[in-house]
mmCIF file of N, CA and C in Angstrom:
data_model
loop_
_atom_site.group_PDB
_atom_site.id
_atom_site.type_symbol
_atom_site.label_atom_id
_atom_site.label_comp_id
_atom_site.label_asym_id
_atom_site.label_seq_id
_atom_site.Cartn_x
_atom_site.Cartn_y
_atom_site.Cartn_z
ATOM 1 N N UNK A 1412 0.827 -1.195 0.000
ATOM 2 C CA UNK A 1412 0.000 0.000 0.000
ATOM 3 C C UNK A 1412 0.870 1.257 0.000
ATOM 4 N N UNK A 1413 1.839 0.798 -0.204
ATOM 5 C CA UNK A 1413 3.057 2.426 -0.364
ATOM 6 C C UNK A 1413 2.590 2.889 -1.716
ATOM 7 N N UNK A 1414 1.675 2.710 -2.290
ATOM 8 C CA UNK A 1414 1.453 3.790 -3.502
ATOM 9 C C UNK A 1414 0.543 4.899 -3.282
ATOM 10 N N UNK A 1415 -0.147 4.707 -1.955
ATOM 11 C CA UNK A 1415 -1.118 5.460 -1.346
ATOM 12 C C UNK A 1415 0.325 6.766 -0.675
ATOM 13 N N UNK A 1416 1.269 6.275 -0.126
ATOM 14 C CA UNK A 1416 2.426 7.386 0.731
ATOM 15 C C UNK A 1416 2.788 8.065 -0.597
ATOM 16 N N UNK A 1417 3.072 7.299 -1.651
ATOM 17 C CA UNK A 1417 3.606 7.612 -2.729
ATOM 18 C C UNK A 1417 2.956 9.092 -3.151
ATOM 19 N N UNK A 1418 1.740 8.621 -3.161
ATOM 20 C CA UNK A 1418 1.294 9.792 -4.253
ATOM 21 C C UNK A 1418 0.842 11.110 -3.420
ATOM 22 N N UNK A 1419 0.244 10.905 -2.219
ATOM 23 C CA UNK A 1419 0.186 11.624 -0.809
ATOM 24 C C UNK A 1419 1.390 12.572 -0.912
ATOM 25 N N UNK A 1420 2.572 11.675 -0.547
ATOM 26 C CA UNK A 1420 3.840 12.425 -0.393
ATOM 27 C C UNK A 1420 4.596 13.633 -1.409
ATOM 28 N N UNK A 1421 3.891 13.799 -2.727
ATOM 29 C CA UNK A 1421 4.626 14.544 -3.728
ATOM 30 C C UNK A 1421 3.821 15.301 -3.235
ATOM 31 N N UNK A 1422 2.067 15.702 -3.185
ATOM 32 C CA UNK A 1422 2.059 17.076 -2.464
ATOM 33 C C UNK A 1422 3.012 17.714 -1.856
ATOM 34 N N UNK A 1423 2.675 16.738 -0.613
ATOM 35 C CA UNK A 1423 3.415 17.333 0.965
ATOM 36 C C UNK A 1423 4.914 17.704 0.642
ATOM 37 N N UNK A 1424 6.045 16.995 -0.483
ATOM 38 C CA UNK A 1424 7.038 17.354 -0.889
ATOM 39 C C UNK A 1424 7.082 18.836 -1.837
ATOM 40 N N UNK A 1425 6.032 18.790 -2.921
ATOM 41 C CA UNK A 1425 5.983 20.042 -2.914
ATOM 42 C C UNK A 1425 5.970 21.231 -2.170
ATOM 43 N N UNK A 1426 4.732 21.273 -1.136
ATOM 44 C CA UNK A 1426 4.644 21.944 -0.471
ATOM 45 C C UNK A 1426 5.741 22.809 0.259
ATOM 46 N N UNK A 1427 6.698 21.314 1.052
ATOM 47 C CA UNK A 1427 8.163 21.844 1.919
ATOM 48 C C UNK A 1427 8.554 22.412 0.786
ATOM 49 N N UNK A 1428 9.201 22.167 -0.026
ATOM 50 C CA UNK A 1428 10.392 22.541 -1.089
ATOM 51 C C UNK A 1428 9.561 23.958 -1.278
ATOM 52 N N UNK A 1429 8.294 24.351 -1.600
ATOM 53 C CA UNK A 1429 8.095 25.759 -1.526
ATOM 54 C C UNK A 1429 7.972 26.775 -0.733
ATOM 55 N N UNK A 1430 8.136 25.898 0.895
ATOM 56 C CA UNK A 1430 8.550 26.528 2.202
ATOM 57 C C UNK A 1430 10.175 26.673 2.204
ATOM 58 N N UNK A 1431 10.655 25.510 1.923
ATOM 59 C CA UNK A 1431 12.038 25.813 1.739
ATOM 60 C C UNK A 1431 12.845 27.166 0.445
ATOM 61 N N UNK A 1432 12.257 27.435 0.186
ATOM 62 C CA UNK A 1432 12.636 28.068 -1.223
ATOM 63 C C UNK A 1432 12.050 29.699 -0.880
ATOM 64 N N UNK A 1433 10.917 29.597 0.118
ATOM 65 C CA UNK A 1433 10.498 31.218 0.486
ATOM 66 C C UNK A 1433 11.744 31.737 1.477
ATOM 67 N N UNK A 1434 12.209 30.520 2.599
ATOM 68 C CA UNK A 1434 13.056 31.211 3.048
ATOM 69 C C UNK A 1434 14.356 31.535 2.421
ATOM 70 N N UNK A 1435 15.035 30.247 1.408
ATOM 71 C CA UNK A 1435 16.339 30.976 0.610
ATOM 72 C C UNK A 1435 15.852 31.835 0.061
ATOM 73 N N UNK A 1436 15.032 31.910 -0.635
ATOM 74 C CA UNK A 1436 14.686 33.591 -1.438
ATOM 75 C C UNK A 1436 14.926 34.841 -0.393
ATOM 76 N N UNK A 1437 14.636 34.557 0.314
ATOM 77 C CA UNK A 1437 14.683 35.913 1.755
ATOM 78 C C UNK A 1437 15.907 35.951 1.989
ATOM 79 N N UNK A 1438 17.028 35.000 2.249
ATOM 80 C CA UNK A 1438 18.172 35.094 2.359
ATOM 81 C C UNK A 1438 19.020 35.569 1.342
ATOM 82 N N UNK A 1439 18.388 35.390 -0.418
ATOM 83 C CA UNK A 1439 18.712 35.178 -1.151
ATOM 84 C C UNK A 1439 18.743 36.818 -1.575
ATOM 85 N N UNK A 1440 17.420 37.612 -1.205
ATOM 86 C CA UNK A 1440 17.348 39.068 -1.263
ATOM 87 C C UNK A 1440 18.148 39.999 0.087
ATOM 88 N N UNK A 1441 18.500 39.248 0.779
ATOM 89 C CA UNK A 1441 19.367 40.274 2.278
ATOM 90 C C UNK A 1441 20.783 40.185 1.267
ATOM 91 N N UNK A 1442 21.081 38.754 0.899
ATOM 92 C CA UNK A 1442 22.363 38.829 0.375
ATOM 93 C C UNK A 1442 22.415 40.135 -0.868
ATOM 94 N N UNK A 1443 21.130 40.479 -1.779
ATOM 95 C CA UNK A 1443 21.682 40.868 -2.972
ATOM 96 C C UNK A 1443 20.979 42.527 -2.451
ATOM 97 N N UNK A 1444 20.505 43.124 -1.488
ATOM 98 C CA UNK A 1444 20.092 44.369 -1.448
ATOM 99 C C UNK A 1444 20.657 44.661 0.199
ATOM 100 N N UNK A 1445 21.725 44.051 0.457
ATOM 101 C CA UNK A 1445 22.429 43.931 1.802
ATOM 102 C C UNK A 1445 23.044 45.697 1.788
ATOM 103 N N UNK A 1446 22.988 46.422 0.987
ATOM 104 C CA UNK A 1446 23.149 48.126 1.476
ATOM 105 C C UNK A 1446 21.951 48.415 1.805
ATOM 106 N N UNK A 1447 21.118 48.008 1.754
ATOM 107 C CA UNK A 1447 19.979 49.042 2.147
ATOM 108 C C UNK A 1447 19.166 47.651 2.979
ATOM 109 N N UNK A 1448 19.877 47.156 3.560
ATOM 110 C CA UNK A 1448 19.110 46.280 4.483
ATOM 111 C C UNK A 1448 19.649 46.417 6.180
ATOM 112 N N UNK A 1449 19.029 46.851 6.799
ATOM 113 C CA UNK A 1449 18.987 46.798 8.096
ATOM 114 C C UNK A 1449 18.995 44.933 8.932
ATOM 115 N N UNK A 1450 20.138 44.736 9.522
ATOM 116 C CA UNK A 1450 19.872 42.685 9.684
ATOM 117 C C UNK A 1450 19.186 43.357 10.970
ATOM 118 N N UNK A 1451 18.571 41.974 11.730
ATOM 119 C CA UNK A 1451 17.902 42.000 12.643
ATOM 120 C C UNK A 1451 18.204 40.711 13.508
ATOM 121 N N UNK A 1452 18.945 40.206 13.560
ATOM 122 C CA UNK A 1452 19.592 38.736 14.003
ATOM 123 C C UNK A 1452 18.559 37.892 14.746
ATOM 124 N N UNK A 1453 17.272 37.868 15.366
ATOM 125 C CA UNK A 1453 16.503 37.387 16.049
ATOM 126 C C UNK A 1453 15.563 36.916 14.202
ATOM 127 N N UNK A 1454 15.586 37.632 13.310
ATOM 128 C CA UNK A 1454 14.524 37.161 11.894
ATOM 129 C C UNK A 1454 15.448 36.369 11.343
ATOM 130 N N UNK A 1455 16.918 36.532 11.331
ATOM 131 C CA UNK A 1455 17.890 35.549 10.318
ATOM 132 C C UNK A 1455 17.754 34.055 11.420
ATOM 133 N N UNK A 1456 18.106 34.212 12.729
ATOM 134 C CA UNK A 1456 18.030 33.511 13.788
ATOM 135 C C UNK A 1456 16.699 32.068 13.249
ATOM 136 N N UNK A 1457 15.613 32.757 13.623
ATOM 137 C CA UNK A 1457 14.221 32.401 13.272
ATOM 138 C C UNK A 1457 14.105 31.500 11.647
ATOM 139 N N UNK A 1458 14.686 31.755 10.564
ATOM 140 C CA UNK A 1458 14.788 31.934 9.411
ATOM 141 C C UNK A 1458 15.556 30.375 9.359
ATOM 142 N N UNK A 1459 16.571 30.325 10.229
ATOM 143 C CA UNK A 1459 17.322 29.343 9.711
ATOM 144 C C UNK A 1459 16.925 28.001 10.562
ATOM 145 N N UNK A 1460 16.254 28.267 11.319
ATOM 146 C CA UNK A 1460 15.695 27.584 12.693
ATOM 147 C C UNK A 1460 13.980 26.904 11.506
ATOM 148 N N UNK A 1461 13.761 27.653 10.941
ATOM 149 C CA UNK A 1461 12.662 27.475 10.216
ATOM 150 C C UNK A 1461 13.261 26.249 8.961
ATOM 151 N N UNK A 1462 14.255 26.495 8.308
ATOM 152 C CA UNK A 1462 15.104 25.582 7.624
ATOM 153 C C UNK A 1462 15.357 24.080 8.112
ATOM 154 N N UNK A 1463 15.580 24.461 9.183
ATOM 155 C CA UNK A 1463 15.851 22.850 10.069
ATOM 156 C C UNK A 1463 14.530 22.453 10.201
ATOM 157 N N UNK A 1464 13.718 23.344 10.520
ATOM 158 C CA UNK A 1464 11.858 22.541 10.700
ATOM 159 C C UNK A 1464 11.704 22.100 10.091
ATOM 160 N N UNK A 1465 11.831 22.584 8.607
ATOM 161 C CA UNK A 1465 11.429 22.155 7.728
ATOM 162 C C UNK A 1465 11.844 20.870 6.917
ATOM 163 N N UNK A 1466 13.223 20.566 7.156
ATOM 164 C CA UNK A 1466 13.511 19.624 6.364
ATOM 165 C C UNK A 1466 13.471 18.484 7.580
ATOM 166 N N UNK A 1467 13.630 18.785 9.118
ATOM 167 C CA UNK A 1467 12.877 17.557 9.811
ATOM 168 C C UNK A 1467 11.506 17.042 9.457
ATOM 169 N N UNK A 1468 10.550 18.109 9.463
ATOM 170 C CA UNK A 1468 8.990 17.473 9.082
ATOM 171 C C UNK A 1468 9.450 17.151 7.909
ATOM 172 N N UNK A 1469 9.994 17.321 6.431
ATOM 173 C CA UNK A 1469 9.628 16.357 6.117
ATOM 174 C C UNK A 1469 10.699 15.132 5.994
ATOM 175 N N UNK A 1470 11.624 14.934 6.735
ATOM 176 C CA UNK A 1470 12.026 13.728 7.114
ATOM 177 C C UNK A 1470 11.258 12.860 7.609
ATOM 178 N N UNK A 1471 10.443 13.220 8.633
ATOM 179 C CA UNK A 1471 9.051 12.627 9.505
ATOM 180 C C UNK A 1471 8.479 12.020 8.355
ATOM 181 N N UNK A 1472 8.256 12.878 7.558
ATOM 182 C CA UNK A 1472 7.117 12.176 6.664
ATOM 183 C C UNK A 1472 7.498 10.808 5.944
ATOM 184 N N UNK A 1473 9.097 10.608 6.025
ATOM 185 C CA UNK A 1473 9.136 8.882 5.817
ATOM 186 C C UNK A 1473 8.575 8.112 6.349
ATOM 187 N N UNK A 1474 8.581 8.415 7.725
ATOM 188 C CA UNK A 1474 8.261 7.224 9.090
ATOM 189 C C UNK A 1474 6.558 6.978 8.530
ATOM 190 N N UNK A 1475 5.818 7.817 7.950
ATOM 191 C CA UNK A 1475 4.329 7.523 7.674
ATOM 192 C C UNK A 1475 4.561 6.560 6.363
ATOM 193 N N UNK A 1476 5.281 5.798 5.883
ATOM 194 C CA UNK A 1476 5.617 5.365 4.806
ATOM 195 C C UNK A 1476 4.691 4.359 4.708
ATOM 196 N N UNK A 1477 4.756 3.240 6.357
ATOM 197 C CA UNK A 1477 4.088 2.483 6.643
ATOM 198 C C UNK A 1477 2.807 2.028 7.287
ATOM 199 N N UNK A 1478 2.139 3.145 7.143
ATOM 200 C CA UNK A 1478 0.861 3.542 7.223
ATOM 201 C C UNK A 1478 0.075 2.719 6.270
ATOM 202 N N UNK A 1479 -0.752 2.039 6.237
ATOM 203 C CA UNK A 1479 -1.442 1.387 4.862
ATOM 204 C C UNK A 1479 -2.830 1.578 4.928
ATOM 205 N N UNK A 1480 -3.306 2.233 5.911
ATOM 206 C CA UNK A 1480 -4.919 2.925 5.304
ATOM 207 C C UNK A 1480 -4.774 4.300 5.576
ATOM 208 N N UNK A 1481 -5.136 5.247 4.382
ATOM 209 C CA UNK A 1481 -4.950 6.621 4.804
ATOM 210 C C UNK A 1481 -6.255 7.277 4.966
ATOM 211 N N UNK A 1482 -6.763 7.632 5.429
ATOM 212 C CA UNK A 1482 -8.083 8.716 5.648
ATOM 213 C C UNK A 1482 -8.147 10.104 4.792
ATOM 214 N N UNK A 1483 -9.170 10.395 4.856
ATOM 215 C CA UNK A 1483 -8.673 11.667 4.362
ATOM 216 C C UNK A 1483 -8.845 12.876 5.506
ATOM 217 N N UNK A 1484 -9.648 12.692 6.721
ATOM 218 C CA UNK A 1484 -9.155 13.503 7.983
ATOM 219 C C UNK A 1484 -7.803 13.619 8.444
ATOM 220 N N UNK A 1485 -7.484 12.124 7.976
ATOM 221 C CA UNK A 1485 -6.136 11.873 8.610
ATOM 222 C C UNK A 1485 -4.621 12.611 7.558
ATOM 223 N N UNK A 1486 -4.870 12.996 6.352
ATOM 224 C CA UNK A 1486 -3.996 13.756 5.276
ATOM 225 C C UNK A 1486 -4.360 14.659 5.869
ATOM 226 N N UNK A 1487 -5.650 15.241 6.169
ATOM 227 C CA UNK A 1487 -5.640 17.054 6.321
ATOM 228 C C UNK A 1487 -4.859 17.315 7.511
ATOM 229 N N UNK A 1488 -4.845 16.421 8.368
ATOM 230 C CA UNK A 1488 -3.931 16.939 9.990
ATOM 231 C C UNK A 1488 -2.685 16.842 8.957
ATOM 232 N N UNK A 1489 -2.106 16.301 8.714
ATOM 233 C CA UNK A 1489 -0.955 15.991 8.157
ATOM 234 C C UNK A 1489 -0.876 17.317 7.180
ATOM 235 N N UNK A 1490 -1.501 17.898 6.395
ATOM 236 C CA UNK A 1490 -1.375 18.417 5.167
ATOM 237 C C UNK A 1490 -1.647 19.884 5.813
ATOM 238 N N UNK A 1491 -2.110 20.259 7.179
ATOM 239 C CA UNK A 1491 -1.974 20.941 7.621
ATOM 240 C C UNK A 1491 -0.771 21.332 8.413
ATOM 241 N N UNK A 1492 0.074 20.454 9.103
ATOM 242 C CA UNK A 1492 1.594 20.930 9.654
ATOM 243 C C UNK A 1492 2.347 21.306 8.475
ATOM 244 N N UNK A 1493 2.152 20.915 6.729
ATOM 245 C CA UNK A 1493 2.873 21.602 6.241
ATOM 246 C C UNK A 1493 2.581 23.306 5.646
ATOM 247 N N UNK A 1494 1.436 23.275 5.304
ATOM 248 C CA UNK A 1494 1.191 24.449 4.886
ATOM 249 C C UNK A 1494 1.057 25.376 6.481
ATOM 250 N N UNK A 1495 1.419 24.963 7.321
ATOM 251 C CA UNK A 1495 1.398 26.212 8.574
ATOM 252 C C UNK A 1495 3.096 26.429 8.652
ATOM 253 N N UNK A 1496 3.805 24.888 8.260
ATOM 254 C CA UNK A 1496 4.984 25.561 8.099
ATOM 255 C C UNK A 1496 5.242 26.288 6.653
ATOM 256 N N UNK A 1497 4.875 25.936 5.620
ATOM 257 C CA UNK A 1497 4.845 27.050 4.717
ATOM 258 C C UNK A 1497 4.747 28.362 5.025
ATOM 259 N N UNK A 1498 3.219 28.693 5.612
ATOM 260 C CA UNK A 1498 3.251 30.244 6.049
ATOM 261 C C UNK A 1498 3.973 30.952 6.822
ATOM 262 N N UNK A 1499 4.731 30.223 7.950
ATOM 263 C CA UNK A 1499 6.134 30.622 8.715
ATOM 264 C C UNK A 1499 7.112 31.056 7.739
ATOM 265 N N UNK A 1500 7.300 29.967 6.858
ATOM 266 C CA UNK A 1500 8.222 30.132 5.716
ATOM 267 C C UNK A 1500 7.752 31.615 5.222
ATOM 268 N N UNK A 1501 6.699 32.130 4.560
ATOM 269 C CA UNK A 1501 6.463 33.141 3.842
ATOM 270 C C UNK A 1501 6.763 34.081 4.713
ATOM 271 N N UNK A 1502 6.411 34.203 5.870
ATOM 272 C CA UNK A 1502 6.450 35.536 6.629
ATOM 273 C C UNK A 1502 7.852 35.943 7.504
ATOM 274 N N UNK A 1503 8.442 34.904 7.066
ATOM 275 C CA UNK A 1503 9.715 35.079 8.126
ATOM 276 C C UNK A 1503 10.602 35.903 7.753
ATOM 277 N N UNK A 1504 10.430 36.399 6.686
ATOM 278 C CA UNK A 1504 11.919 37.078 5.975
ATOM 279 C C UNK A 1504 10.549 38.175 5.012
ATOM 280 N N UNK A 1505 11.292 39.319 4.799
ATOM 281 C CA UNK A 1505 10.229 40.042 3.732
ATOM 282 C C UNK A 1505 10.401 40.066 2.634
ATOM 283 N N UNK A 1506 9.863 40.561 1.589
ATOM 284 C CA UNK A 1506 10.353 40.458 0.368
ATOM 285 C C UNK A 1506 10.803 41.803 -0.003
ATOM 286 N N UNK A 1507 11.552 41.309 -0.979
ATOM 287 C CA UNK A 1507 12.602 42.262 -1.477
ATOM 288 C C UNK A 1507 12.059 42.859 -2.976
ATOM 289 N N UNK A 1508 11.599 42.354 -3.613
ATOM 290 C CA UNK A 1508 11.067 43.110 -4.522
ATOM 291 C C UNK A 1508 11.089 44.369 -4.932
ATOM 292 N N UNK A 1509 10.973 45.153 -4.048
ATOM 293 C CA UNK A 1509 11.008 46.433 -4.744
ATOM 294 C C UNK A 1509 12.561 47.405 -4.000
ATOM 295 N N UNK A 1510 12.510 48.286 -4.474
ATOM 296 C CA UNK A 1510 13.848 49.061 -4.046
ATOM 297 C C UNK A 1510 13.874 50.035 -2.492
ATOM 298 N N UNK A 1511 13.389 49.887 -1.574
ATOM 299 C CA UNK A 1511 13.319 50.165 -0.488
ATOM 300 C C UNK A 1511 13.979 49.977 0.143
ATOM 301 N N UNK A 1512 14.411 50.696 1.036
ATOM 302 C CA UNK A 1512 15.214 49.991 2.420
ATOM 303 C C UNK A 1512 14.192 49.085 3.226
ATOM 304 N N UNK A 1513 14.973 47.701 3.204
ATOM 305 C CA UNK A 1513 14.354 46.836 4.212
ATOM 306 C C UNK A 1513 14.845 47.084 5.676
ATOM 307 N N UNK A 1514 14.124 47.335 6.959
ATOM 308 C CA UNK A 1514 14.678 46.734 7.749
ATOM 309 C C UNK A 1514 13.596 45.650 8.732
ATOM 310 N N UNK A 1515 14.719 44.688 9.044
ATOM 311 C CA UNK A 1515 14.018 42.774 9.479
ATOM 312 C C UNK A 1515 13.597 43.591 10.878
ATOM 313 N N UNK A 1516 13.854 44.327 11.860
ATOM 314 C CA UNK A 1516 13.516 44.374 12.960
ATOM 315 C C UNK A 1516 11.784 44.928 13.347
ATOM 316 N N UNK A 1517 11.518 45.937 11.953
ATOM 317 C CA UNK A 1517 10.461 46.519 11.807
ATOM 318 C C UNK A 1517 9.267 45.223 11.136
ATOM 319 N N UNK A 1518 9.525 44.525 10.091
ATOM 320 C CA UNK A 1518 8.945 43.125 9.563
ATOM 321 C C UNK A 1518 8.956 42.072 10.528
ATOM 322 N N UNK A 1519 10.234 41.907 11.743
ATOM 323 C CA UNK A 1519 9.725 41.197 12.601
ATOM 324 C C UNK A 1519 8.691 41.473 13.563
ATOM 325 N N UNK A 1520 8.291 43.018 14.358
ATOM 326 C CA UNK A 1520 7.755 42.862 14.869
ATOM 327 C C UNK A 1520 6.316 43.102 14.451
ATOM 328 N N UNK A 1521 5.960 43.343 12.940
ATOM 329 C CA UNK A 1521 4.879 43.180 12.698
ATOM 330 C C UNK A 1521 4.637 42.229 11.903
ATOM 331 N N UNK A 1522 4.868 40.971 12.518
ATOM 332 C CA UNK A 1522 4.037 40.349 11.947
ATOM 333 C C UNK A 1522 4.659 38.954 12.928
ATOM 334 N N UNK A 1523 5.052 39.493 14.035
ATOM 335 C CA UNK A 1523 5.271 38.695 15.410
ATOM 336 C C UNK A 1523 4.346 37.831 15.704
ATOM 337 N N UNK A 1524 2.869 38.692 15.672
ATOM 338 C CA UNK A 1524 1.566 38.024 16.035
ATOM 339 C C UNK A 1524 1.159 36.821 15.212
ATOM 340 N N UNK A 1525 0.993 37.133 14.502
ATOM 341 C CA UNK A 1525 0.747 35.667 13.181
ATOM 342 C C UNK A 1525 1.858 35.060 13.163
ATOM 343 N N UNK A 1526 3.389 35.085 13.203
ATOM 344 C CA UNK A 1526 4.279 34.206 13.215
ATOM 345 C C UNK A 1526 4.480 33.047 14.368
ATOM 346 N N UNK A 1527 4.100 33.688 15.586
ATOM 347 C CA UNK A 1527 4.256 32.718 16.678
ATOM 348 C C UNK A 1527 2.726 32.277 17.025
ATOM 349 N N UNK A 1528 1.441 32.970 16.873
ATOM 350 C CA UNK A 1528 0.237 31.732 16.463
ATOM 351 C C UNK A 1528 0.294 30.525 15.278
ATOM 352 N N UNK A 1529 0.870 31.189 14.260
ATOM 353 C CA UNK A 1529 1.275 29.601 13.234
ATOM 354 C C UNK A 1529 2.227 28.540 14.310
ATOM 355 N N UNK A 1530 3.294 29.100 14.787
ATOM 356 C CA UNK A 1530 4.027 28.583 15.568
ATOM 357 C C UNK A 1530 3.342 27.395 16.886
ATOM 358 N N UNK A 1531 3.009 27.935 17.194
ATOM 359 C CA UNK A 1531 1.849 27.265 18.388
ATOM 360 C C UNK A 1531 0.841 26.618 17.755
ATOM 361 N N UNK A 1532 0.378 26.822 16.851
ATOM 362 C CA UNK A 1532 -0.349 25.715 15.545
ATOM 363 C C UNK A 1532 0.679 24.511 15.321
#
C-alpha cells in the first residue's frame, strides 16, 4: 500500500520545497540588497531555525511510509503541519522586490503576532 504514501507524499514534498525556497529567497534578497538592508539577528536567527523545521517534518514524513490505510481527515492533519509551516516560511523574511530599504527588525515585529500563532499551531 506504499502507492497510497507515494502519491500523498509529492504534495506534501511540494509543499516543503516551496517553504524551503520562500526562506532561501529571503536570504537570497538580504544577500543581494544587503546596502539598504537593516539585519535584525533574532529574523535571520528564526529563518534558519525554520530551515531545520522544515527539512525535519519532512524527514518525519518517511516514518508515515508504513501507514497502509490513509483517511482523508487523517492527510488534512498531516497536510496541515505543512502548509502552517509554509506560512512561517512566507512571513519570516520580507520580500525584497522592490527598491526600499528593508529593515528585518520593523517586519519582525509586525508580523510577530501571526508568526508565533502559526508557531503554536
Amino acid at each position: 500500500m506504499t502507492d497510497a504514501f507515494n502519491y500523498l507524499s509529492v504534495l506534501l514534498s511540494i509543499i516543503m520545497g516551496l517553504a524551503m525556497t520562500q526562506v532561501l529567497k529571503g536570504f537570497r534578497g538580504i544577500l543581494l540588497a544587503r546596502t539598504r538592508v537593516r539585519i535584525y539577528w533574532p529574523s535571520l536567527i528564526w529563518a534558519i531555525l525554520l530551515l531545520t523545521i522544515c527539512v525535519e517534518i519532512w524527514w518525519s514524513q518517511f516514518g508515515m511510509r508504513k501507514l497502509e490505510v490513509w483517511t482523508l481527515p487523517e492527510f488534512y492533519a498531516v497536510l496541515l503541519q505543512f502548509v502552517i509551516a509554509y506560512m512561517l516560511a512566507a512571513i519570516v523574511l520580507p520580500d525584497f522586490s522592490d527598491r526600499r530599504a528593508v529593515d528585518l527588525r520593523e517586519h519582525y515585529f509586525s508580523h510577530i503576532g501571526w508568526f508565533f500563532g502559526l508557531m503554536i499551531a
